[in-house]
Coordinates of C-alpha atoms in Angstrom, one line a residue:
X26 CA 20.2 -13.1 32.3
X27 CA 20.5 -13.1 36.1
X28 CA 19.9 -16.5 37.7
X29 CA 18.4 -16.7 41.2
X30 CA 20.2 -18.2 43.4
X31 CA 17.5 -20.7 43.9
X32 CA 18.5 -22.6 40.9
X33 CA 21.6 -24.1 41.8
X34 CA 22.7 -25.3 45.1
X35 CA 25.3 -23.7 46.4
X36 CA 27.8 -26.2 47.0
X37 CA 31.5 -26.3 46.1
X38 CA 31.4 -25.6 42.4
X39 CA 28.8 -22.9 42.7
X40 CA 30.5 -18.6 42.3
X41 CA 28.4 -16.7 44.3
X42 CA 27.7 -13.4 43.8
X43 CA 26.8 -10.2 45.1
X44 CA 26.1 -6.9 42.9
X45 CA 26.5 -3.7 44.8
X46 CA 24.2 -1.1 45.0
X47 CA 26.1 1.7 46.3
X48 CA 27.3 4.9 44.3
X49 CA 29.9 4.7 42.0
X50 CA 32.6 8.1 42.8
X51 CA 33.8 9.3 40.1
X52 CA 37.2 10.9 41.9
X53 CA 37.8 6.8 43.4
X54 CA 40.5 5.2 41.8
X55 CA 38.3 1.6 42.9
X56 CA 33.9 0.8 42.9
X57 CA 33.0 -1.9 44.0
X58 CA 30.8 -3.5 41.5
X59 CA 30.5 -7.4 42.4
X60 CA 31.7 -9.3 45.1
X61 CA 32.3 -12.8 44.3
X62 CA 33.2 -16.5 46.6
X63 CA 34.2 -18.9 45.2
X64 CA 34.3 -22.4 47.8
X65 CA 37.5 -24.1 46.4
X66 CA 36.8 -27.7 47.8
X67 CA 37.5 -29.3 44.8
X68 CA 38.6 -26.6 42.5
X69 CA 41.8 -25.9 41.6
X70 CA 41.7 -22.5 39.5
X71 CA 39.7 -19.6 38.7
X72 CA 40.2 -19.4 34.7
X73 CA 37.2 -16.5 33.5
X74 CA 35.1 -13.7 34.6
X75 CA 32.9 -12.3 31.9
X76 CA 31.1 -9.0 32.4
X77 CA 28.7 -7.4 29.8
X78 CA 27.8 -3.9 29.7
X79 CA 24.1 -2.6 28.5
X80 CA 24.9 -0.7 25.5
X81 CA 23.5 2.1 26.6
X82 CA 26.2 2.8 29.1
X83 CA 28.8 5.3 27.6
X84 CA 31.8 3.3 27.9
X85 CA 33.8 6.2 26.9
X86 CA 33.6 7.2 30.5
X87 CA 35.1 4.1 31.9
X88 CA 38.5 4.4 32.8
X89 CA 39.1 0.9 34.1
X90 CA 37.5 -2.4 34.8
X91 CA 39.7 -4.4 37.5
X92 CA 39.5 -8.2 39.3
X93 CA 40.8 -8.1 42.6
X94 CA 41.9 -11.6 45.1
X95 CA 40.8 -10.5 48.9
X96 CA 42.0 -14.3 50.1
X97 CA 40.4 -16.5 52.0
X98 CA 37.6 -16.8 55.1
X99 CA 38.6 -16.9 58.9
X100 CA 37.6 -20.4 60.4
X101 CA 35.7 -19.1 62.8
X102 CA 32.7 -17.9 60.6
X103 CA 32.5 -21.6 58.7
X104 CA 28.9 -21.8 58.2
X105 CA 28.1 -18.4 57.7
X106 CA 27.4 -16.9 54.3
X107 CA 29.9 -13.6 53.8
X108 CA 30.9 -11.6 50.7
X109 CA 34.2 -10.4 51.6
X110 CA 36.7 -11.0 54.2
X111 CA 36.4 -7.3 56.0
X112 CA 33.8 -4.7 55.9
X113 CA 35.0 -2.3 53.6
X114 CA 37.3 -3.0 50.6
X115 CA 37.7 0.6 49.7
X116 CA 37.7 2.5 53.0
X117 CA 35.3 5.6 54.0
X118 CA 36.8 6.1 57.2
X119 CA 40.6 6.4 57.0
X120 CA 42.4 9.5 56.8
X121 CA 43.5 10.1 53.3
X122 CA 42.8 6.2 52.1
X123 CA 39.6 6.9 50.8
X124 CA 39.2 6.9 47.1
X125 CA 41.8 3.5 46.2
X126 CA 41.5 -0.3 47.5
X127 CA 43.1 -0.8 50.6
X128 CA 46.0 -3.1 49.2
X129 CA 46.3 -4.8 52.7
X130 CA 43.2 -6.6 51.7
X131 CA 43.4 -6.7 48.1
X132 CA 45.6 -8.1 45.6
X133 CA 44.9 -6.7 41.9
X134 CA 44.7 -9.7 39.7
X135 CA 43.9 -7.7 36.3
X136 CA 43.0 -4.5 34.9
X137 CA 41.0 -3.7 31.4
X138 CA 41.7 -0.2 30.4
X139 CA 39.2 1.4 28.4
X140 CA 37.2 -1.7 28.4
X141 CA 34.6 -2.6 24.9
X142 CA 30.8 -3.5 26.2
X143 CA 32.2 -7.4 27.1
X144 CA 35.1 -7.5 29.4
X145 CA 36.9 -10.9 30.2
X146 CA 39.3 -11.5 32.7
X147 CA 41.9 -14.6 32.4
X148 CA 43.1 -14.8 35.8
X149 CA 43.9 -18.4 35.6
X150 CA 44.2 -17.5 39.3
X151 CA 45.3 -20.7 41.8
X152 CA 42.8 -21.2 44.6
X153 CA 43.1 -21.6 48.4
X154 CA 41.6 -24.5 49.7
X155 CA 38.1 -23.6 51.0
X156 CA 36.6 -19.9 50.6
X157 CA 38.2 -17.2 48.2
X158 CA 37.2 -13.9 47.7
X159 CA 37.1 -11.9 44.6
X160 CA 36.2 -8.3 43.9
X161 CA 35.4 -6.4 40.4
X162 CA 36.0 -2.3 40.7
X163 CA 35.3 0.0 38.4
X164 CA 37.2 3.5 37.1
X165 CA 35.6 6.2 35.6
X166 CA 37.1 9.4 33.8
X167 CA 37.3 12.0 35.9
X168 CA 34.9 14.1 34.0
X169 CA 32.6 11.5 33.4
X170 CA 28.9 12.9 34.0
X171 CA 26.9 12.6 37.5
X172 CA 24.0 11.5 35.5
X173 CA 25.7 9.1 33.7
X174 CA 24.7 5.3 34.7
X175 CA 26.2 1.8 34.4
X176 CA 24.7 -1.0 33.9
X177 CA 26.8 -4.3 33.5
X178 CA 25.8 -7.9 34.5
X179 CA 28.4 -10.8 35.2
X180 CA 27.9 -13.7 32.7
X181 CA 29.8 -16.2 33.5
X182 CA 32.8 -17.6 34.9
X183 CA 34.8 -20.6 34.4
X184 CA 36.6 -23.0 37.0
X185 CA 39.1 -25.5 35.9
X186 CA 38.2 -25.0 32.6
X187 CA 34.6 -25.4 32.8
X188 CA 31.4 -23.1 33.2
X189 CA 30.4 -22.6 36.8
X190 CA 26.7 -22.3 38.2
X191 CA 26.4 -19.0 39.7
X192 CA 24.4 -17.9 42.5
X193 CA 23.4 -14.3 42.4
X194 CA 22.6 -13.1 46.1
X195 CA 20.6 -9.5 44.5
X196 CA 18.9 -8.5 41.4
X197 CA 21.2 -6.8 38.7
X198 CA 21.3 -3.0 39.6
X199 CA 21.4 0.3 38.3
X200 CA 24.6 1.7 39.4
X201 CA 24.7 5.7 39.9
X202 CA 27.2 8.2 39.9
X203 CA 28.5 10.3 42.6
X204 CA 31.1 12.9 44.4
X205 CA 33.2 12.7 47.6
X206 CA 32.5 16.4 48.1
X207 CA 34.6 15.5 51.5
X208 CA 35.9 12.4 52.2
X209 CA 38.2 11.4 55.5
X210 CA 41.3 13.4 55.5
X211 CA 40.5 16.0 53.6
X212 CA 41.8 19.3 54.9
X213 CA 43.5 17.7 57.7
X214 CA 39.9 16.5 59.2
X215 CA 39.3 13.5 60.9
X216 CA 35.3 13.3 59.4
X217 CA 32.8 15.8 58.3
X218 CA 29.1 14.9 59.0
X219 CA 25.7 16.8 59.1
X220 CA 24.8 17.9 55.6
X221 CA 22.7 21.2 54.8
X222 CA 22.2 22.0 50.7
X223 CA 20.5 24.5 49.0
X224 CA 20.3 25.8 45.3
X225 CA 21.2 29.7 45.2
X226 CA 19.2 31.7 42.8
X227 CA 21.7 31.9 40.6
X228 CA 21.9 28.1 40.5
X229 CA 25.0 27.3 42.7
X230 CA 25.2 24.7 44.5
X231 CA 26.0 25.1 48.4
X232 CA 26.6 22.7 51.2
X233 CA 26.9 22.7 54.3
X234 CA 28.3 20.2 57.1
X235 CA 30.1 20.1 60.0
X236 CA 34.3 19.7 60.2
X237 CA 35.1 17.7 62.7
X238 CA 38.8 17.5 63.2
X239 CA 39.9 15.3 66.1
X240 CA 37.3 12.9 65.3
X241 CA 33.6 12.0 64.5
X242 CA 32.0 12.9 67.6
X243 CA 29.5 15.7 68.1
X244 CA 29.7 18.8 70.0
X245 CA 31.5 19.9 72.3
X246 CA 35.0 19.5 70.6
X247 CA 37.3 21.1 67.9
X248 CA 34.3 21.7 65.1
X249 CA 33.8 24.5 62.4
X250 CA 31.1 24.7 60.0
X251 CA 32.5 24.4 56.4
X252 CA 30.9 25.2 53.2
X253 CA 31.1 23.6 49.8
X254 CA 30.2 25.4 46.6
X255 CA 29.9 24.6 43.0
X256 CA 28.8 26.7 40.1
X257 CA 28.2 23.3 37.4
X258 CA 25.2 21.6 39.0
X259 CA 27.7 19.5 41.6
X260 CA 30.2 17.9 38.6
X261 CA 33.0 20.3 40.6
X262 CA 33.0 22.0 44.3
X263 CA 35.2 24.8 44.9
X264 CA 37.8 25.2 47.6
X265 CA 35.9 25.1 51.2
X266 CA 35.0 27.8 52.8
X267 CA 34.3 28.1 56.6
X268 CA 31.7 30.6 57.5
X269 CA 31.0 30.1 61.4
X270 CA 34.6 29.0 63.0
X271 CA 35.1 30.6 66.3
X272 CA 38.9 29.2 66.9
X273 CA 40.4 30.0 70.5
X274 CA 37.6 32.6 71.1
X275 CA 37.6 34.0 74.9
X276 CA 40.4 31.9 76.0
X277 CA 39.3 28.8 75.6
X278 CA 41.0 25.8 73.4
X279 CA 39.8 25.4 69.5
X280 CA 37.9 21.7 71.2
X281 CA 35.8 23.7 73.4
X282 CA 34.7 26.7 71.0
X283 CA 32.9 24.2 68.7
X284 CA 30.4 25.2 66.5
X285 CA 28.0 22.8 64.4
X286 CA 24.6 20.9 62.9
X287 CA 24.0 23.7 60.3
X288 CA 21.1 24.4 58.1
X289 CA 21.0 26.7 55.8
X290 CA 18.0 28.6 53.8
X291 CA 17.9 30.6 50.6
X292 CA 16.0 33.9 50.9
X293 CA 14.0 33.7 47.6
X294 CA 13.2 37.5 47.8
X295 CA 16.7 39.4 48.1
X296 CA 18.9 36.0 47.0
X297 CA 20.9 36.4 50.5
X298 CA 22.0 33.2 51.9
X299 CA 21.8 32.3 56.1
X300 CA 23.4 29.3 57.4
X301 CA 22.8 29.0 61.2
X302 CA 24.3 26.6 63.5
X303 CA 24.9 26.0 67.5
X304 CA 28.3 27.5 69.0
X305 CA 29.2 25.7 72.4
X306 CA 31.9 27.6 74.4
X307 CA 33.6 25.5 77.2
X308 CA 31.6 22.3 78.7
X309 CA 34.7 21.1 79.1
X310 CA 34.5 18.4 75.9
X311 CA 31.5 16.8 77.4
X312 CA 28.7 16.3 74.9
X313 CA 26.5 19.3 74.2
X314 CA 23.5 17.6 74.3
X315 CA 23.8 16.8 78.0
X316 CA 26.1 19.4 79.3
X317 CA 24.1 22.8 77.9
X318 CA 22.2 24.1 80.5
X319 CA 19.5 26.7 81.1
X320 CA 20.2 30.3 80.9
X321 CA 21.0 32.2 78.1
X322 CA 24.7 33.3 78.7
X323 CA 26.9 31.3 76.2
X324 CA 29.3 29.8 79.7
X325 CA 26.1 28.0 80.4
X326 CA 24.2 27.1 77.2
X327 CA 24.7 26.8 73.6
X328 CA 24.5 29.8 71.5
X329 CA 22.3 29.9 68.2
X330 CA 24.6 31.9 65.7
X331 CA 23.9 33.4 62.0
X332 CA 26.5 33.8 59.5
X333 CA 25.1 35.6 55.8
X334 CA 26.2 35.8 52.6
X335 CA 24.9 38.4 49.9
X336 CA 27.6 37.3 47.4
X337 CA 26.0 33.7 46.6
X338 CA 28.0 32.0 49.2
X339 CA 31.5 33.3 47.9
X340 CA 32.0 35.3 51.4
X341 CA 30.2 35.5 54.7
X342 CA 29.7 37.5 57.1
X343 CA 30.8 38.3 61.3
X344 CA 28.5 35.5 63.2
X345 CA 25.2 37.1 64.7
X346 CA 24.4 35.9 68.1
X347 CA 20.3 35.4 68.1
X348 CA 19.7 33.6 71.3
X349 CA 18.6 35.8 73.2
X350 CA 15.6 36.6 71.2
X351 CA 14.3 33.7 70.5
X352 CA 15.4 31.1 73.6
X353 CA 13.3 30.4 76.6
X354 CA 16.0 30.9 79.6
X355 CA 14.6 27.6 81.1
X356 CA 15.7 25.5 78.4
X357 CA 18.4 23.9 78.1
X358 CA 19.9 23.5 74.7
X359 CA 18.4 25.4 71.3
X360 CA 19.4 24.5 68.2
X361 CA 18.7 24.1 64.4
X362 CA 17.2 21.5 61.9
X363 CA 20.0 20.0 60.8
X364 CA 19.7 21.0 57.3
X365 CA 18.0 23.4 55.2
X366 CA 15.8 25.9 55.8
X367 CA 12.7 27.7 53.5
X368 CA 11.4 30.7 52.2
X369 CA 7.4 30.6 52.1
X370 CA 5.2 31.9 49.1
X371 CA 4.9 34.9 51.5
X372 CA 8.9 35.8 52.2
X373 CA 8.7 34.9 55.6
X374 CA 11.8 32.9 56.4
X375 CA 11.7 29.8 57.8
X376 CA 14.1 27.3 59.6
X377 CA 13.7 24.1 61.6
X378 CA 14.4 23.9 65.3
X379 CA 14.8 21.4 68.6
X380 CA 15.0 22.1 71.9
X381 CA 15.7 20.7 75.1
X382 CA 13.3 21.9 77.9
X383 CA 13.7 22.1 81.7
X384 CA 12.8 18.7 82.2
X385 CA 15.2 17.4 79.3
X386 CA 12.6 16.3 77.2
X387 CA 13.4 17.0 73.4
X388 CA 10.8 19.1 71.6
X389 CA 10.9 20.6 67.5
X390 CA 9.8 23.2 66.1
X391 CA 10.4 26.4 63.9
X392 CA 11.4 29.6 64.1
X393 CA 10.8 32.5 61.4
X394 CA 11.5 35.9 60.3
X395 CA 9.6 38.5 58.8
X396 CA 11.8 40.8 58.5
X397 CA 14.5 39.3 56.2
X398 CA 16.6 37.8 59.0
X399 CA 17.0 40.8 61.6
X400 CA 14.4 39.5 64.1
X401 CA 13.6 35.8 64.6
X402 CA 10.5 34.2 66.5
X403 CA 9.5 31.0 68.0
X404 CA 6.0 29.8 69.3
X405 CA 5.7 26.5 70.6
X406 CA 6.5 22.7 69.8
X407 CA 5.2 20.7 67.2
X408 CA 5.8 17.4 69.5
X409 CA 7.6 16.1 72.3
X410 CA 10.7 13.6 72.0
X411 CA 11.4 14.9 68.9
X412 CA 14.0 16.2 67.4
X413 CA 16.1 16.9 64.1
X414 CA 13.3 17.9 61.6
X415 CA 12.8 19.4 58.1
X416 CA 10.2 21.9 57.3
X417 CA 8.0 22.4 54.0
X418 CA 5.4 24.9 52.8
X419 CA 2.3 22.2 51.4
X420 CA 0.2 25.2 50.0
X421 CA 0.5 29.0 51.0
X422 CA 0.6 29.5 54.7
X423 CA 0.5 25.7 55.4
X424 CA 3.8 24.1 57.0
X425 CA 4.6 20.4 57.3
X426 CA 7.0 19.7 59.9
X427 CA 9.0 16.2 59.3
X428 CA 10.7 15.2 62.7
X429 CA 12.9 12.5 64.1
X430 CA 10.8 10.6 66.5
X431 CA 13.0 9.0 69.4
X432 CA 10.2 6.3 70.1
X433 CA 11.7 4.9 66.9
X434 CA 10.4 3.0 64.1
X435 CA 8.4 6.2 62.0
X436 CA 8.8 9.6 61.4
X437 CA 6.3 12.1 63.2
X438 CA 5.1 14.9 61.1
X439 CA 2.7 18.0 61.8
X440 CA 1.5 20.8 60.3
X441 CA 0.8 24.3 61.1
X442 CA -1.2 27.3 59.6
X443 CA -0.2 30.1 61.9
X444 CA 3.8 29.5 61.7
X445 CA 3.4 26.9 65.1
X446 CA 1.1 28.8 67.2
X447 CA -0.9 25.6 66.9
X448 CA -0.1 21.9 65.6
X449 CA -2.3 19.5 63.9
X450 CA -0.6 15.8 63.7
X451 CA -0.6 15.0 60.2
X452 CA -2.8 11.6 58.8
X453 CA 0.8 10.2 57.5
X454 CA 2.7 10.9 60.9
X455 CA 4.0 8.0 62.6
X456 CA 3.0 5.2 60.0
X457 CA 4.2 6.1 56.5
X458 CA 8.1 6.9 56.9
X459 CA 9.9 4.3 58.7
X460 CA 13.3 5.5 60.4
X461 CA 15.9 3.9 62.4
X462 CA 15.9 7.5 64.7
X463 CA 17.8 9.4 62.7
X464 CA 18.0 13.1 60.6
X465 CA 16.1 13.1 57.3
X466 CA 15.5 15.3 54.7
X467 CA 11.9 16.8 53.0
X468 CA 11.4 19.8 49.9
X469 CA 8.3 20.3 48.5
X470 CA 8.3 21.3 44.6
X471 CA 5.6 22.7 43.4
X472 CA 3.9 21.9 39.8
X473 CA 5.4 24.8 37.7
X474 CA 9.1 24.3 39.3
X475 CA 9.3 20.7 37.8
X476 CA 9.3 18.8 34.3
X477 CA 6.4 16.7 35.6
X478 CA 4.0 19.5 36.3
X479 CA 2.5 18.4 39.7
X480 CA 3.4 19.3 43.2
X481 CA 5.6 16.9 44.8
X482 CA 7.3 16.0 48.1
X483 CA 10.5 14.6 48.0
X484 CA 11.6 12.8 51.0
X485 CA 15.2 11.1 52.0
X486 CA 16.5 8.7 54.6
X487 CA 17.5 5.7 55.7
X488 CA 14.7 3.2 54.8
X489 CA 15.0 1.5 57.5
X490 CA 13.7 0.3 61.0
X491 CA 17.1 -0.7 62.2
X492 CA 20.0 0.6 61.1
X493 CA 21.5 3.5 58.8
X494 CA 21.6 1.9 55.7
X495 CA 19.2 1.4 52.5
X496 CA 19.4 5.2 51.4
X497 CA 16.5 5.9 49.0
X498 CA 14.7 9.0 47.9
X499 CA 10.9 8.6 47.8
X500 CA 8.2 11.6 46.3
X501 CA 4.9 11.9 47.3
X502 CA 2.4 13.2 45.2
X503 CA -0.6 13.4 47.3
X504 CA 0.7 15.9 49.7
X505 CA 3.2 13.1 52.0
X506 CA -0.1 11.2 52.7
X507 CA 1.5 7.9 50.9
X508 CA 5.0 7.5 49.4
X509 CA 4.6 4.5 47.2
X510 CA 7.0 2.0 46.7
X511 CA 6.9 3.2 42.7
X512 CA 8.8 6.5 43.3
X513 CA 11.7 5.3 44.7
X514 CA 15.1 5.3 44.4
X515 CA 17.3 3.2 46.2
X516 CA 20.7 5.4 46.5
X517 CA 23.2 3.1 49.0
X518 CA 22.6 0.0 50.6
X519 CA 25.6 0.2 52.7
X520 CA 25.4 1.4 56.2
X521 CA 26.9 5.1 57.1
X522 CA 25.9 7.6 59.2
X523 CA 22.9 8.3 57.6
X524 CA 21.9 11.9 57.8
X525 CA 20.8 13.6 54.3
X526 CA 19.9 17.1 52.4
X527 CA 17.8 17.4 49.1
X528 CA 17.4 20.0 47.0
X529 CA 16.2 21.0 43.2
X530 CA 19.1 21.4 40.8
X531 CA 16.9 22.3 38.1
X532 CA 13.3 21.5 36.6
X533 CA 14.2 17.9 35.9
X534 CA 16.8 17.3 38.8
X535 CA 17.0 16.6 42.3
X536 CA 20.4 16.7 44.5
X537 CA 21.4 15.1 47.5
X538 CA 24.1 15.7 49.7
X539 CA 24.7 12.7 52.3
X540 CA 26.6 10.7 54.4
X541 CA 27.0 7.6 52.3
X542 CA 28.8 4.3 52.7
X543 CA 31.9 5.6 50.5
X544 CA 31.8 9.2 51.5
X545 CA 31.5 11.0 54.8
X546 CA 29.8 13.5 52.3
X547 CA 28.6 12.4 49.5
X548 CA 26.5 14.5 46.2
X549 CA 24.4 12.6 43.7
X550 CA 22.2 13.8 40.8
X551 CA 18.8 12.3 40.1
X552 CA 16.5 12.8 37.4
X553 CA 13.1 13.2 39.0
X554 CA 11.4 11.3 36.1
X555 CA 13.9 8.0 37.7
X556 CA 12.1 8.7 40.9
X557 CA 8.5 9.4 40.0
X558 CA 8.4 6.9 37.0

């Protein structure tokens, strides 16, 4: 059993301790399952750990259990109650450091290979006086499955010989499987952000994001839109494939011919695939946002660009320049979602858009074709200081329009029956999705695509007011007008960048591709039944 914390006071013979709830990669070498201090005042040794797996975890997929020493606390934050000497144990950040401890900060203590459902470390490890820090990772088989789960509790632990009263800062979690689709380094990037994923029709899996090279700022600089693609429901990507990269185009450096924030939509009728994002050409590496000006000319403004695949995302192809149909000269930068875009119940093709007008004030919206992607149109705003949104058909004809809302605090959402001619604020907007102003993600699913049988919306972001942490999917099955706190699922507590993509694997399961706290992007598998219980 898990003891609150509340039961023992936590003085120097008390092991505190913190149980992560943060995905578990499947290509790491080291998870962080439980952080552990220990305040050595008196103590001379740490003797036992005990862990205990449920039994039914498949331990068969468990590479390696391992006890990490981190050392001890800085002086200067006496008083304070921290976990772990630095941020991050297992970086998400550093170029090529990604997936294994950072052995500057860790020492490993012990490993259990191929552990049985009760582990027990014998460190007998000597103590610093005042505050140590210990850390238990976890190894799974490389082909262990994304819906596989662990759950494992810590039991007890001894000091100097003798049973120690432990403190437990969080409830004992469900931990969840994922992939690093990218992680820092990869391809000789500095990050990838901005996720986009879609199921094909012939059940692939495709993502999008952006490949940021020099570093993780956004456009204008050296940035191509990549593509990851896998065939086995997101257990394995392929190789990644770039379809909009424009290079040293018209004289100019690779930094300023950046092209970024994709979406990208699934045409349900033919089974061609569109991913569309925003080329910037010169602006000599100043932000896009505030350097694209009116006009529609691409020395002046961002361009809005089409790539298309008719081979299920294997190739892709010359971009198509679209701005001049569908941007008003006066604005001053056009671009998509981020994310995905739809096909409605009618074929008309629909994807999410922002703009900036001749005032600067930020405005989304959509666009749509009905003409399978040779002609594009766009009517007016659903509502000002917006921007990044996500689009979903509620019944035929009938849009819901998720945005980012820069007065912070909630998400705005409208809805539109003549494809944003006219708006309606929806009764949920502004009060049932809290947001720390940032991209989120919305599908609707209807009844006889699911294994529940009811029409559902599933929503993802950070659920938060403050910050970028706290990643949780939530459904809605009265049309987004509540999300309760029963169909939930919390997916990362850690804080990243934030920005997230759902899709439907199949009937029973959703995807997510995100930018986690142990990935820059990373894919998990949910069972909707976890979510909508």
């Amino acid at each position: 059993m898990i003891v609150a914390a509340t039961l023992f006071a936590w003085g120097a013979d008390t092991v505190q301790v913190k149980q992560t709830r943060i995905p578990i990669l499947i290509d790491r070498v080291d998870n962080v399952l439980f952080y552990l201090r220990v305040d050595a005042q008196e103590t001379k040794a740490l003797n036992e750990i005990v862990l205990r797996f449920a039994d039914q975890v498949n331990l068969n997929e468990v590479e390696a259990v391992k006890l990490y020493y981190s050392g001890t606390e800085a002086p200067q934050r006496a008083g304070q109650l921290h976990y772990s000497p630095v941020q991050q144990y297992v970086s998400s950040h550093a170029q090529g450091k990604t997936r294994c401890a950072n052995p500057s900060y860790s020492l490993k203590v012990e490993e259990v290979i191929a552990p049985v459902s009760e582990v027990i470390f014998s460190p007998d490890y000597k103590l610093f006086p005042g505050i140590n820090y210990f850390w238990v990772s976890l190894q799974m088989i490389p082909n262990a499955s994304l819906l596989s789960t662990i759950d494992v509790e810590l039991t007890s632990v001894k000091l100097d010989g003798q049973e120690a009263p432990l403190a437990f800062a969080t409830e004992r979690a469900t931990h969840r499987m994922g992939i690093g689709v990218r992680h820092a380094g990869d391809d000789g990037s500095a990050s990838y952000r901005i996720p986009g994923l879609v199921t094909s029709k012939k059940g692939s899996l495709l993502g999008v994001y952006d490949v940021r090279y020099n570093s993780s700022v956004d456009l204008q600089e050296y940035v191509d839109v990549g593509l990851s693609r896998s065939t086995d429901k997101g257990q394995t990507w392929e190789k990644m494939r770039l379809p909009l990269s424009f290079g040293e185009h018209g004289g100019m450096p690779k930094a300023q011919n950046g092209v970024g924030d994709p979406a990208i939509l699934v045409d349900d009728v033919t089974g061609a695939i569109w991913v569309i994002a925003a080329w910037t050409h010169g602006m000599g590496n100043g932000r896009a946002w505030v350097n694209s000006m009116d006009g529609n000319g691409k020395e002046t403004t961002a361009q809005l660009m089409l790539a298309k695949s008719t081979d299920d995302g294997r190739t892709w192809s010359a971009p198509i320049n679209i701005t001049g149909q569908v941007k008003d000269p006066s604005w001053n930068f056009l671009l998509q979602g981020p994310g995905m875009g739809i096909t409605m119940a009618d074929g008309t093709l629909v994807f999410p858009i922002q703009f900036i007008d001749a005032e600067r004030i930020p405005h989304a919206g959509v666009m749509y074709s009905k003409d399978r992607g040779e002609s594009w149109t766009i009517h007016e705003p659903a509502r000002s200081n917006t921007t990044e949104a996500q689009v979903a058909e509620l019944e035929p004809g009938v849009l819901m329009l998720n945005m980012r809302d820069n007065r912070g605090g909630s998400r705005a959402v409208a809805v539109t029956s003549d494809l944003g001619k006219t708006w309606t604020e929806h009764p949920s907007s502004r009060s049932v999705l809290q947001e720390p102003v940032c991209m989120a993600s919305l599908i609707a699913v209807k009844a006889e695509d699911n294994v529940l049988g009811r029409d559902i919306l599933l929503f993802s972001n950070p659920n938060s007011t403050t910050s970028r942490h706290l990643i949780t999917i939530k459904a809605s099955l009265d049309g987004g007008l509540t999300f309760p706190n029963e169909y939930q699922v919390l997916l990362d507590e850690d804080s990243g960048w934030g920005y997230s993509c759902l899709t439907m694997i199949d009937r029973e399961t959703v995807g997510i591709l995100y930018e986690s706290s142990v990935a820059h992007m990373t894919f998990q598998a949910v069972k909707l039944t976890d979510i909508v219980k």
